[in-house]
PDB file of C-alpha atoms in Angstrom:
ATOM      1  CA  UNK Q   1       0.147   0.049   0.016  1.00 90.00           C
ATOM      2  CA  UNK Q   2       3.205   2.202  -0.058  1.00 90.00           C
ATOM      3  CA  UNK Q   3       3.030   2.293  -3.862  1.00 92.00           C
ATOM      4  CA  UNK Q   4       0.704   4.170  -5.894  1.00 93.00           C
ATOM      5  CA  UNK Q   5      -1.844   1.325  -7.616  1.00 94.00           C
ATOM      6  CA  UNK Q   6      -4.909   2.083  -9.925  1.00 94.00           C
ATOM      7  CA  UNK Q   7      -7.184  -0.090  -7.795  1.00 95.00           C
ATOM      8  CA  UNK Q   8      -7.156  -2.490  -4.691  1.00 96.00           C
ATOM      9  CA  UNK Q   9      -8.823  -5.633  -3.971  1.00 95.00           C
ATOM     10  CA  UNK Q  10      -8.815  -6.954  -0.109  1.00 95.00           C
ATOM     11  CA  UNK Q  11     -10.682  -9.865   1.075  1.00 93.00           C
ATOM     12  CA  UNK Q  12     -10.262 -10.467   4.319  1.00 89.00           C
ATOM     13  CA  UNK Q  13     -11.802  -9.362   7.742  1.00 86.00           C
ATOM     14  CA  UNK Q  14     -13.162  -5.838   8.608  1.00 88.00           C
ATOM     15  CA  UNK Q  15     -10.500  -4.830  10.814  1.00 88.00           C
ATOM     16  CA  UNK Q  16      -7.796  -5.505   8.743  1.00 93.00           C
ATOM     17  CA  UNK Q  17      -9.848  -3.784   6.160  1.00 94.00           C
ATOM     18  CA  UNK Q  18     -10.028  -0.583   7.866  1.00 94.00           C
ATOM     19  CA  UNK Q  19      -6.025  -0.553   7.972  1.00 96.00           C
ATOM     20  CA  UNK Q  20      -6.257  -1.083   3.942  1.00 96.00           C
ATOM     21  CA  UNK Q  21      -8.477   1.445   3.456  1.00 95.00           C
ATOM     22  CA  UNK Q  22      -6.519   4.047   5.552  1.00 96.00           C
ATOM     23  CA  UNK Q  23      -3.404   3.498   3.382  1.00 96.00           C
ATOM     24  CA  UNK Q  24      -5.067   4.072   0.185  1.00 96.00           C
ATOM     25  CA  UNK Q  25      -6.186   7.326   1.455  1.00 95.00           C
ATOM     26  CA  UNK Q  26      -2.603   8.417   0.944  1.00 94.00           C
ATOM     27  CA  UNK Q  27      -2.617   8.279  -3.059  1.00 95.00           C
ATOM     28  CA  UNK Q  28      -6.813   8.514  -3.218  1.00 95.00           C
ATOM     29  CA  UNK Q  29      -6.417   4.560  -4.349  1.00 95.00           C
ATOM     30  CA  UNK Q  30      -9.921   3.130  -5.059  1.00 95.00           C
ATOM     31  CA  UNK Q  31     -10.669   0.201  -2.597  1.00 96.00           C
ATOM     32  CA  UNK Q  32     -12.812  -3.022  -3.343  1.00 96.00           C
ATOM     33  CA  UNK Q  33     -13.464  -4.984  -0.386  1.00 96.00           C
ATOM     34  CA  UNK Q  34     -14.702  -8.627  -0.019  1.00 94.00           C
ATOM     35  CA  UNK Q  35     -15.332  -8.689   3.898  1.00 92.00           C
ATOM     36  CA  UNK Q  36     -17.817 -12.101   4.459  1.00 84.00           C
ATOM     37  CA  UNK Q  37     -19.645 -11.398   7.805  1.00 88.00           C
ATOM     38  CA  UNK Q  38     -22.405 -13.496   9.385  1.00 96.00           C
ATOM     39  CA  UNK Q  39     -24.285 -15.346   6.459  1.00 97.00           C
ATOM     40  CA  UNK Q  40     -27.797 -16.338   7.494  1.00 98.00           C
ATOM     41  CA  UNK Q  41     -29.432 -19.611   6.128  1.00 98.00           C
ATOM     42  CA  UNK Q  42     -33.350 -18.926   6.907  1.00 98.00           C
ATOM     43  CA  UNK Q  43     -34.510 -22.893   6.784  1.00 98.00           C
ATOM     44  CA  UNK Q  44     -38.184 -23.131   6.043  1.00 96.00           C
ATOM     45  CA  UNK Q  45     -40.294 -26.366   6.515  1.00 90.00           C
ATOM     46  CA  UNK Q  46     -39.560 -27.916   3.065  1.00 86.00           C
ATOM     47  CA  UNK Q  47     -42.213 -30.095   1.784  1.00 84.00           C
ATOM     48  CA  UNK Q  48     -41.242 -33.941   0.853  1.00 91.00           C
ATOM     49  CA  UNK Q  49     -38.552 -36.290   2.876  1.00 94.00           C
ATOM     50  CA  UNK Q  50     -36.413 -36.231  -0.541  1.00 95.00           C
ATOM     51  CA  UNK Q  51     -36.326 -32.214  -0.808  1.00 96.00           C
ATOM     52  CA  UNK Q  52     -35.506 -32.322   3.080  1.00 97.00           C
ATOM     53  CA  UNK Q  53     -32.737 -34.440   2.953  1.00 97.00           C
ATOM     54  CA  UNK Q  54     -31.343 -32.474  -0.055  1.00 97.00           C
ATOM     55  CA  UNK Q  55     -31.671 -29.362   1.803  1.00 97.00           C
ATOM     56  CA  UNK Q  56     -29.933 -30.611   4.959  1.00 97.00           C
ATOM     57  CA  UNK Q  57     -26.969 -32.038   2.503  1.00 97.00           C
ATOM     58  CA  UNK Q  58     -26.594 -28.851   1.085  1.00 97.00           C
ATOM     59  CA  UNK Q  59     -26.529 -27.324   4.289  1.00 97.00           C
ATOM     60  CA  UNK Q  60     -23.794 -29.301   5.894  1.00 96.00           C
ATOM     61  CA  UNK Q  61     -21.596 -28.938   2.344  1.00 95.00           C
ATOM     62  CA  UNK Q  62     -21.820 -25.069   3.005  1.00 95.00           C
ATOM     63  CA  UNK Q  63     -20.907 -25.193   6.232  1.00 95.00           C
ATOM     64  CA  UNK Q  64     -18.611 -28.542   7.339  1.00 92.00           C
ATOM     65  CA  UNK Q  65     -17.251 -29.755   4.054  1.00 82.00           C
ATOM     66  CA  UNK Q  66     -14.057 -28.494   2.172  1.00 75.00           C
ATOM     67  CA  UNK Q  67     -12.798 -25.984   4.746  1.00 90.00           C
ATOM     68  CA  UNK Q  68     -14.632 -26.461   7.815  1.00 92.00           C
ATOM     69  CA  UNK Q  69     -16.671 -23.231   7.781  1.00 93.00           C
ATOM     70  CA  UNK Q  70     -13.665 -21.042   7.218  1.00 94.00           C
ATOM     71  CA  UNK Q  71     -14.907 -19.551   4.124  1.00 93.00           C
ATOM     72  CA  UNK Q  72     -16.214 -15.661   3.838  1.00 92.00           C
ATOM     73  CA  UNK Q  73     -19.487 -17.246   2.085  1.00 95.00           C
ATOM     74  CA  UNK Q  74     -20.031 -20.162   4.504  1.00 96.00           C
ATOM     75  CA  UNK Q  75     -23.056 -20.406   6.244  1.00 97.00           C
ATOM     76  CA  UNK Q  76     -22.908 -18.685   9.772  1.00 97.00           C
ATOM     77  CA  UNK Q  77     -25.943 -19.667  11.545  1.00 98.00           C
ATOM     78  CA  UNK Q  78     -29.335 -21.187  10.608  1.00 98.00           C
ATOM     79  CA  UNK Q  79     -33.290 -19.423  11.373  1.00 98.00           C
ATOM     80  CA  UNK Q  80     -35.550 -21.736  11.777  1.00 98.00           C
ATOM     81  CA  UNK Q  81     -39.110 -22.234  13.431  1.00 97.00           C
ATOM     82  CA  UNK Q  82     -39.659 -23.670  16.808  1.00 97.00           C
ATOM     83  CA  UNK Q  83     -42.201 -26.471  16.212  1.00 96.00           C
ATOM     84  CA  UNK Q  84     -39.682 -27.146  12.817  1.00 96.00           C
ATOM     85  CA  UNK Q  85     -36.367 -27.228  14.883  1.00 97.00           C
ATOM     86  CA  UNK Q  86     -36.265 -30.810  16.093  1.00 97.00           C
ATOM     87  CA  UNK Q  87     -36.734 -32.432  13.037  1.00 96.00           C
ATOM     88  CA  UNK Q  88     -33.840 -30.285  11.147  1.00 97.00           C
ATOM     89  CA  UNK Q  89     -31.589 -30.861  14.206  1.00 97.00           C
ATOM     90  CA  UNK Q  90     -32.177 -35.050  14.081  1.00 97.00           C
ATOM     91  CA  UNK Q  91     -31.814 -35.036  10.243  1.00 97.00           C
ATOM     92  CA  UNK Q  92     -28.559 -32.832  10.796  1.00 97.00           C
ATOM     93  CA  UNK Q  93     -26.897 -35.381  13.395  1.00 96.00           C
ATOM     94  CA  UNK Q  94     -28.131 -37.982  11.569  1.00 96.00           C
ATOM     95  CA  UNK Q  95     -26.683 -37.045   8.139  1.00 96.00           C
ATOM     96  CA  UNK Q  96     -23.369 -35.691   9.975  1.00 94.00           C
ATOM     97  CA  UNK Q  97     -22.048 -38.656  11.113  1.00 92.00           C
ATOM     98  CA  UNK Q  98     -22.886 -40.526   7.615  1.00 92.00           C
ATOM     99  CA  UNK Q  99     -21.192 -37.711   5.658  1.00 92.00           C
ATOM    100  CA  UNK Q 100     -18.372 -37.227   8.506  1.00 88.00           C
ATOM    101  CA  UNK Q 101     -17.391 -40.245  10.017  1.00 77.00           C
ATOM    102  CA  UNK Q 102     -14.333 -39.437  11.957  1.00 75.00           C
ATOM    103  CA  UNK Q 103     -12.031 -36.255  12.499  1.00 69.00           C
ATOM    104  CA  UNK Q 104      -9.680 -37.357   9.978  1.00 75.00           C
ATOM    105  CA  UNK Q 105     -12.144 -36.416   7.733  1.00 78.00           C
ATOM    106  CA  UNK Q 106     -12.513 -32.702   8.593  1.00 83.00           C
ATOM    107  CA  UNK Q 107     -10.657 -29.858   7.594  1.00 90.00           C
ATOM    108  CA  UNK Q 108      -7.944 -28.526   9.850  1.00 94.00           C
ATOM    109  CA  UNK Q 109      -8.269 -25.054  11.379  1.00 96.00           C
ATOM    110  CA  UNK Q 110      -5.854 -22.791   9.568  1.00 95.00           C
ATOM    111  CA  UNK Q 111      -3.509 -22.101  12.573  1.00 96.00           C
ATOM    112  CA  UNK Q 112      -3.541 -21.766  16.280  1.00 96.00           C
ATOM    113  CA  UNK Q 113      -4.543 -18.527  16.643  1.00 95.00           C
ATOM    114  CA  UNK Q 114      -7.781 -19.343  14.979  1.00 95.00           C
ATOM    115  CA  UNK Q 115      -8.145 -22.354  16.968  1.00 97.00           C
ATOM    116  CA  UNK Q 116      -7.952 -20.392  20.238  1.00 97.00           C
ATOM    117  CA  UNK Q 117     -10.680 -18.055  18.695  1.00 96.00           C
ATOM    118  CA  UNK Q 118     -12.704 -20.557  17.947  1.00 97.00           C
ATOM    119  CA  UNK Q 119     -12.355 -22.501  21.330  1.00 97.00           C
ATOM    120  CA  UNK Q 120     -12.839 -19.409  22.895  1.00 97.00           C
ATOM    121  CA  UNK Q 121     -16.304 -18.912  21.406  1.00 97.00           C
ATOM    122  CA  UNK Q 122     -17.426 -22.037  23.148  1.00 96.00           C
ATOM    123  CA  UNK Q 123     -15.857 -21.337  26.697  1.00 93.00           C
ATOM    124  CA  UNK Q 124     -18.931 -18.923  27.610  1.00 94.00           C
ATOM    125  CA  UNK Q 125     -20.587 -21.326  30.114  1.00 95.00           C
ATOM    126  CA  UNK Q 126     -24.443 -20.107  28.374  1.00 95.00           C
ATOM    127  CA  UNK Q 127     -22.770 -20.910  24.761  1.00 97.00           C
ATOM    128  CA  UNK Q 128     -21.562 -24.045  25.707  1.00 96.00           C
ATOM    129  CA  UNK Q 129     -24.888 -25.078  27.555  1.00 97.00           C
ATOM    130  CA  UNK Q 130     -26.322 -24.913  24.200  1.00 97.00           C
ATOM    131  CA  UNK Q 131     -24.522 -27.357  22.184  1.00 97.00           C
ATOM    132  CA  UNK Q 132     -26.410 -30.363  20.845  1.00 97.00           C
ATOM    133  CA  UNK Q 133     -23.675 -31.948  19.182  1.00 95.00           C
ATOM    134  CA  UNK Q 134     -19.884 -31.922  18.688  1.00 93.00           C
ATOM    135  CA  UNK Q 135     -17.690 -29.410  20.667  1.00 93.00           C
ATOM    136  CA  UNK Q 136     -14.823 -31.374  20.858  1.00 92.00           C
ATOM    137  CA  UNK Q 137     -11.585 -29.649  20.448  1.00 94.00           C
ATOM    138  CA  UNK Q 138      -8.246 -31.203  19.754  1.00 93.00           C
ATOM    139  CA  UNK Q 139      -5.674 -28.482  20.021  1.00 95.00           C
ATOM    140  CA  UNK Q 140      -2.519 -30.683  18.903  1.00 94.00           C
ATOM    141  CA  UNK Q 141      -3.960 -31.413  15.402  1.00 93.00           C
ATOM    142  CA  UNK Q 142      -5.760 -28.210  15.075  1.00 95.00           C
ATOM    143  CA  UNK Q 143      -9.280 -29.755  14.992  1.00 94.00           C
ATOM    144  CA  UNK Q 144     -12.452 -28.892  16.047  1.00 94.00           C
ATOM    145  CA  UNK Q 145     -15.519 -31.239  15.920  1.00 93.00           C
ATOM    146  CA  UNK Q 146     -18.399 -30.059  13.767  1.00 94.00           C
ATOM    147  CA  UNK Q 147     -20.613 -28.461  16.107  1.00 96.00           C
ATOM    148  CA  UNK Q 148     -24.418 -27.841  16.550  1.00 98.00           C
ATOM    149  CA  UNK Q 149     -25.970 -25.209  19.096  1.00 98.00           C
ATOM    150  CA  UNK Q 150     -29.402 -24.459  19.729  1.00 98.00           C
ATOM    151  CA  UNK Q 151     -30.094 -20.678  20.910  1.00 98.00           C
ATOM    152  CA  UNK Q 152     -26.837 -19.400  22.182  1.00 98.00           C
ATOM    153  CA  UNK Q 153     -27.402 -16.069  23.755  1.00 97.00           C
ATOM    154  CA  UNK Q 154     -27.533 -13.258  20.875  1.00 97.00           C
ATOM    155  CA  UNK Q 155     -25.033 -10.948  22.946  1.00 97.00           C
ATOM    156  CA  UNK Q 156     -22.412 -13.768  22.886  1.00 97.00           C
ATOM    157  CA  UNK Q 157     -19.413 -13.442  20.711  1.00 97.00           C
ATOM    158  CA  UNK Q 158     -20.830 -16.301  18.356  1.00 98.00           C
ATOM    159  CA  UNK Q 159     -23.692 -14.687  17.565  1.00 98.00           C
ATOM    160  CA  UNK Q 160     -21.775 -11.286  16.989  1.00 96.00           C
ATOM    161  CA  UNK Q 161     -18.864 -12.295  15.321  1.00 94.00           C
ATOM    162  CA  UNK Q 162     -18.372 -14.056  11.928  1.00 95.00           C
ATOM    163  CA  UNK Q 163     -17.579 -17.603  13.356  1.00 96.00           C
ATOM    164  CA  UNK Q 164     -15.246 -18.876  10.256  1.00 95.00           C
ATOM    165  CA  UNK Q 165     -15.140 -22.397  11.426  1.00 96.00           C
ATOM    166  CA  UNK Q 166     -17.052 -25.712  12.133  1.00 96.00           C
ATOM    167  CA  UNK Q 167     -19.534 -24.201  14.716  1.00 98.00           C
ATOM    168  CA  UNK Q 168     -23.206 -23.710  13.450  1.00 98.00           C
ATOM    169  CA  UNK Q 169     -25.559 -22.141  16.060  1.00 98.00           C
ATOM    170  CA  UNK Q 170     -29.574 -22.677  15.211  1.00 98.00           C
ATOM    171  CA  UNK Q 171     -31.871 -19.817  16.180  1.00 98.00           C
ATOM    172  CA  UNK Q 172     -35.600 -20.373  16.316  1.00 98.00           C
ATOM    173  CA  UNK Q 173     -38.327 -18.303  15.777  1.00 98.00           C
ATOM    174  CA  UNK Q 174     -41.868 -18.240  16.265  1.00 97.00           C
ATOM    175  CA  UNK Q 175     -42.832 -17.952  12.258  1.00 97.00           C
ATOM    176  CA  UNK Q 176     -40.532 -18.241   9.829  1.00 97.00           C
ATOM    177  CA  UNK Q 177     -41.378 -14.931   8.475  1.00 97.00           C
ATOM    178  CA  UNK Q 178     -39.762 -13.499  11.608  1.00 98.00           C
ATOM    179  CA  UNK Q 179     -36.294 -14.430  10.304  1.00 98.00           C
ATOM    180  CA  UNK Q 180     -36.667 -11.509   7.740  1.00 98.00           C
ATOM    181  CA  UNK Q 181     -36.726  -9.167  10.916  1.00 98.00           C
ATOM    182  CA  UNK Q 182     -33.902 -11.036  12.219  1.00 98.00           C
ATOM    183  CA  UNK Q 183     -32.036 -10.596   9.383  1.00 98.00           C
ATOM    184  CA  UNK Q 184     -32.272  -7.007   8.821  1.00 97.00           C
ATOM    185  CA  UNK Q 185     -31.611  -5.930  12.430  1.00 97.00           C
ATOM    186  CA  UNK Q 186     -28.017  -7.435  11.880  1.00 96.00           C
ATOM    187  CA  UNK Q 187     -25.011  -5.828   9.603  1.00 95.00           C
ATOM    188  CA  UNK Q 188     -25.742  -6.724   6.127  1.00 96.00           C
ATOM    189  CA  UNK Q 189     -23.885 -10.039   5.267  1.00 96.00           C
ATOM    190  CA  UNK Q 190     -21.960 -11.169   1.950  1.00 96.00           C
ATOM    191  CA  UNK Q 191     -24.702 -13.877   1.194  1.00 97.00           C
ATOM    192  CA  UNK Q 192     -28.223 -14.937   2.392  1.00 98.00           C
ATOM    193  CA  UNK Q 193     -29.563 -18.481   1.900  1.00 98.00           C
ATOM    194  CA  UNK Q 194     -33.071 -19.905   2.385  1.00 98.00           C
ATOM    195  CA  UNK Q 195     -34.585 -23.303   1.944  1.00 98.00           C
ATOM    196  CA  UNK Q 196     -38.195 -22.976   1.356  1.00 97.00           C
ATOM    197  CA  UNK Q 197     -41.016 -23.916  -1.188  1.00 95.00           C
ATOM    198  CA  UNK Q 198     -42.627 -20.165  -0.349  1.00 96.00           C
ATOM    199  CA  UNK Q 199     -42.820 -18.000  -3.338  1.00 97.00           C
ATOM    200  CA  UNK Q 200     -44.181 -15.177  -1.145  1.00 97.00           C
ATOM    201  CA  UNK Q 201     -41.255 -15.683   1.137  1.00 97.00           C
ATOM    202  CA  UNK Q 202     -38.587 -15.615  -1.344  1.00 98.00           C
ATOM    203  CA  UNK Q 203     -40.263 -12.638  -2.644  1.00 98.00           C
ATOM    204  CA  UNK Q 204     -39.888 -10.849   0.709  1.00 98.00           C
ATOM    205  CA  UNK Q 205     -36.380 -12.049   1.399  1.00 98.00           C
ATOM    206  CA  UNK Q 206     -35.260 -10.576  -1.856  1.00 98.00           C
ATOM    207  CA  UNK Q 207     -37.336  -7.438  -1.637  1.00 98.00           C
ATOM    208  CA  UNK Q 208     -36.718  -6.869   2.700  1.00 98.00           C
ATOM    209  CA  UNK Q 209     -33.411  -7.828   3.109  1.00 97.00           C
ATOM    210  CA  UNK Q 210     -29.648  -6.245   1.999  1.00 97.00           C
ATOM    211  CA  UNK Q 211     -26.959  -8.873   1.061  1.00 97.00           C
ATOM    212  CA  UNK Q 212     -24.296  -9.234  -1.515  1.00 96.00           C
ATOM    213  CA  UNK Q 213     -26.367 -12.153  -2.755  1.00 96.00           C
ATOM    214  CA  UNK Q 214     -29.305 -14.228  -2.161  1.00 98.00           C
ATOM    215  CA  UNK Q 215     -29.398 -17.967  -3.176  1.00 98.00           C
ATOM    216  CA  UNK Q 216     -32.325 -20.121  -2.552  1.00 98.00           C
ATOM    217  CA  UNK Q 217     -32.222 -23.888  -1.882  1.00 97.00           C
ATOM    218  CA  UNK Q 218     -28.542 -24.464  -2.148  1.00 97.00           C
ATOM    219  CA  UNK Q 219     -25.689 -22.475  -0.319  1.00 96.00           C
ATOM    220  CA  UNK Q 220     -22.197 -21.594  -1.373  1.00 95.00           C
ATOM    221  CA  UNK Q 221     -22.700 -22.593  -4.825  1.00 95.00           C
ATOM    222  CA  UNK Q 222     -23.556 -18.835  -6.080  1.00 96.00           C
ATOM    223  CA  UNK Q 223     -19.281 -18.021  -5.442  1.00 93.00           C
ATOM    224  CA  UNK Q 224     -18.613 -20.720  -8.802  1.00 92.00           C
ATOM    225  CA  UNK Q 225     -21.283 -18.956 -11.086  1.00 95.00           C
ATOM    226  CA  UNK Q 226     -19.240 -16.464 -13.183  1.00 93.00           C
ATOM    227  CA  UNK Q 227     -22.331 -14.886 -14.876  1.00 95.00           C
ATOM    228  CA  UNK Q 228     -23.329 -13.766 -11.320  1.00 96.00           C
ATOM    229  CA  UNK Q 229     -21.350 -10.585  -9.711  1.00 95.00           C
ATOM    230  CA  UNK Q 230     -19.670 -11.335  -6.676  1.00 95.00           C
ATOM    231  CA  UNK Q 231     -19.236  -8.785  -3.758  1.00 95.00           C
ATOM    232  CA  UNK Q 232     -20.659  -7.581  -0.455  1.00 95.00           C
ATOM    233  CA  UNK Q 233     -22.681  -4.724   0.669  1.00 95.00           C
ATOM    234  CA  UNK Q 234     -22.084  -2.409   3.839  1.00 92.00           C
ATOM    235  CA  UNK Q 235     -20.404  -4.147   6.443  1.00 91.00           C
ATOM    236  CA  UNK Q 236     -19.712  -7.346   4.114  1.00 94.00           C
ATOM    237  CA  UNK Q 237     -17.672  -4.769   1.641  1.00 94.00           C
ATOM    238  CA  UNK Q 238     -18.180  -3.281  -1.504  1.00 94.00           C
ATOM    239  CA  UNK Q 239     -17.044  -3.917  -5.521  1.00 94.00           C
ATOM    240  CA  UNK Q 240     -18.410  -6.656  -7.386  1.00 94.00           C
ATOM    241  CA  UNK Q 241     -16.060  -8.866  -9.540  1.00 94.00           C
ATOM    242  CA  UNK Q 242     -16.389 -12.636 -11.039  1.00 94.00           C
ATOM    243  CA  UNK Q 243     -16.768 -12.805 -15.145  1.00 94.00           C
ATOM    244  CA  UNK Q 244     -17.291  -9.711 -16.651  1.00 95.00           C
ATOM    245  CA  UNK Q 245     -17.506  -8.230 -13.408  1.00 95.00           C
ATOM    246  CA  UNK Q 246     -14.020  -8.363 -12.815  1.00 95.00           C
ATOM    247  CA  UNK Q 247     -13.577  -6.720 -15.853  1.00 95.00           C
ATOM    248  CA  UNK Q 248     -15.412  -3.750 -15.272  1.00 94.00           C
ATOM    249  CA  UNK Q 249     -14.192  -3.348 -11.644  1.00 94.00           C
ATOM    250  CA  UNK Q 250     -10.526  -3.023 -12.440  1.00 94.00           C
ATOM    251  CA  UNK Q 251     -11.347  -0.902 -15.615  1.00 94.00           C
ATOM    252  CA  UNK Q 252     -11.769   2.404 -15.946  1.00 92.00           C
ATOM    253  CA  UNK Q 253     -14.688   3.595 -18.255  1.00 92.00           C
ATOM    254  CA  UNK Q 254     -13.277   6.741 -19.715  1.00 95.00           C
ATOM    255  CA  UNK Q 255     -15.740   8.960 -21.764  1.00 96.00           C
ATOM    256  CA  UNK Q 256     -14.768  10.286 -25.021  1.00 97.00           C
ATOM    257  CA  UNK Q 257     -17.191  12.854 -26.714  1.00 96.00           C
ATOM    258  CA  UNK Q 258     -16.255  14.010 -30.066  1.00 96.00           C
ATOM    259  CA  UNK Q 259     -17.662  17.433 -31.803  1.00 93.00           C
ATOM    260  CA  UNK Q 260     -17.635  18.996 -35.083  1.00 93.00           C
ATOM    261  CA  UNK Q 261     -17.703  22.671 -35.739  1.00 94.00           C
ATOM    262  CA  UNK Q 262     -20.901  23.146 -38.267  1.00 92.00           C
ATOM    263  CA  UNK Q 263     -23.367  23.766 -35.325  1.00 86.00           C
ATOM    264  CA  UNK Q 264     -22.747  26.554 -32.896  1.00 87.00           C
ATOM    265  CA  UNK Q 265     -25.447  27.566 -30.314  1.00 84.00           C
ATOM    266  CA  UNK Q 266     -24.888  31.259 -29.239  1.00 86.00           C
ATOM    267  CA  UNK Q 267     -26.888  30.770 -26.622  1.00 87.00           C
ATOM    268  CA  UNK Q 268     -24.331  29.392 -23.967  1.00 87.00           C
ATOM    269  CA  UNK Q 269     -22.251  32.728 -24.251  1.00 91.00           C
ATOM    270  CA  UNK Q 270     -22.849  35.545 -22.833  1.00 91.00           C
ATOM    271  CA  UNK Q 271     -24.541  38.189 -22.542  1.00 91.00           C
ATOM    272  CA  UNK Q 272     -27.713  36.365 -21.313  1.00 88.00           C
ATOM    273  CA  UNK Q 273     -30.846  38.266 -21.610  1.00 90.00           C
ATOM    274  CA  UNK Q 274     -34.679  37.251 -20.807  1.00 90.00           C
ATOM    275  CA  UNK Q 275     -34.917  35.285 -24.043  1.00 89.00           C
ATOM    276  CA  UNK Q 276     -31.958  33.246 -23.428  1.00 90.00           C
ATOM    277  CA  UNK Q 277     -32.829  32.209 -19.650  1.00 91.00           C
ATOM    278  CA  UNK Q 278     -36.152  31.491 -20.854  1.00 91.00           C
ATOM    279  CA  UNK Q 279     -34.967  29.024 -23.773  1.00 90.00           C
ATOM    280  CA  UNK Q 280     -32.463  27.563 -21.087  1.00 91.00           C
ATOM    281  CA  UNK Q 281     -35.109  26.969 -18.742  1.00 92.00           C
ATOM    282  CA  UNK Q 282     -37.663  25.278 -21.634  1.00 92.00           C
ATOM    283  CA  UNK Q 283     -34.278  23.190 -22.114  1.00 91.00           C
ATOM    284  CA  UNK Q 284     -33.832  21.982 -18.747  1.00 93.00           C
ATOM    285  CA  UNK Q 285     -37.157  21.001 -18.495  1.00 94.00           C
ATOM    286  CA  UNK Q 286     -37.191  19.103 -21.883  1.00 93.00           C
ATOM    287  CA  UNK Q 287     -39.983  21.295 -23.157  1.00 93.00           C
ATOM    288  CA  UNK Q 288     -38.609  21.370 -26.717  1.00 91.00           C
ATOM    289  CA  UNK Q 289     -41.706  23.108 -28.134  1.00 92.00           C
ATOM    290  CA  UNK Q 290     -41.753  26.057 -25.813  1.00 90.00           C
ATOM    291  CA  UNK Q 291     -38.299  26.307 -26.650  1.00 90.00           C
ATOM    292  CA  UNK Q 292     -38.826  26.604 -30.444  1.00 89.00           C
ATOM    293  CA  UNK Q 293     -41.408  29.178 -29.855  1.00 89.00           C
ATOM    294  CA  UNK Q 294     -39.307  31.307 -27.753  1.00 87.00           C
ATOM    295  CA  UNK Q 295     -36.538  31.184 -30.068  1.00 84.00           C
ATOM    296  CA  UNK Q 296     -38.339  32.281 -32.902  1.00 86.00           C
ATOM    297  CA  UNK Q 297     -39.706  35.010 -30.505  1.00 83.00           C
ATOM    298  CA  UNK Q 298     -43.574  33.867 -30.357  1.00 82.00           C
ATOM    299  CA  UNK Q 299     -45.533  33.343 -27.444  1.00 67.00           C
ATOM    300  CA  UNK Q 300     -47.509  30.185 -26.722  1.00 59.00           C
TER     301      UNK Q 300
END
């Protein structure tokens, strides 16, 4: 950042992003930020056993596979109706046992500092009491068992900071529509995910929430679609890339206007009398008929 760049793209956490932006001020370098955040997953009562199982498979893929939740677009927490929560939790547990038989099949935490950070999230007694599944920690191998929590305190660190790891809080709401207000009351995420068959709920999520992207009935896969712009909004960042959007973001749209000398309107030059002022007023209002009448010295 000591050098003079045309543009800088930073992906990471808000803390470092503030340092990058502060350094960019020296040269007035434009910056694009991709910061992640707490990406919610709204899980409606999906109809049909097959569709429900597929939805659970996709939630597990988006939270625990590949990098154990250490991705900016990973599901951070799930919102579900109270009455449907037991069904979802039971299916998550059974599917996890089938997909991830032992800890060797799980990605490791990237380093000791992040392992300690994630461990600290679980040290809060109220948070530890909400663990329904997993919670095992292996500091030697930097491994954390896939962990499901039910209704940890909303003011706890696990619900106010981006988790970026294999811990999944499940938050219950009275009605699934209440999840919209829950998401709106928090910083704008990089992505909102929703598993639902309800067209009205889908419409409300798109119209009433703000996020970098919205994905229905799947998660994380939007990252691989290069015809969609990828980027955040608000605290989750700004600037969009992928596919043609990368080209546009890193290109300067230079405007070039060319004119000839054949036509010259003296209206733009002083002195300005009442007629010129009236003609300019008509032009600014796109009232071309009155402009012509005034130009010809006629009244309309």
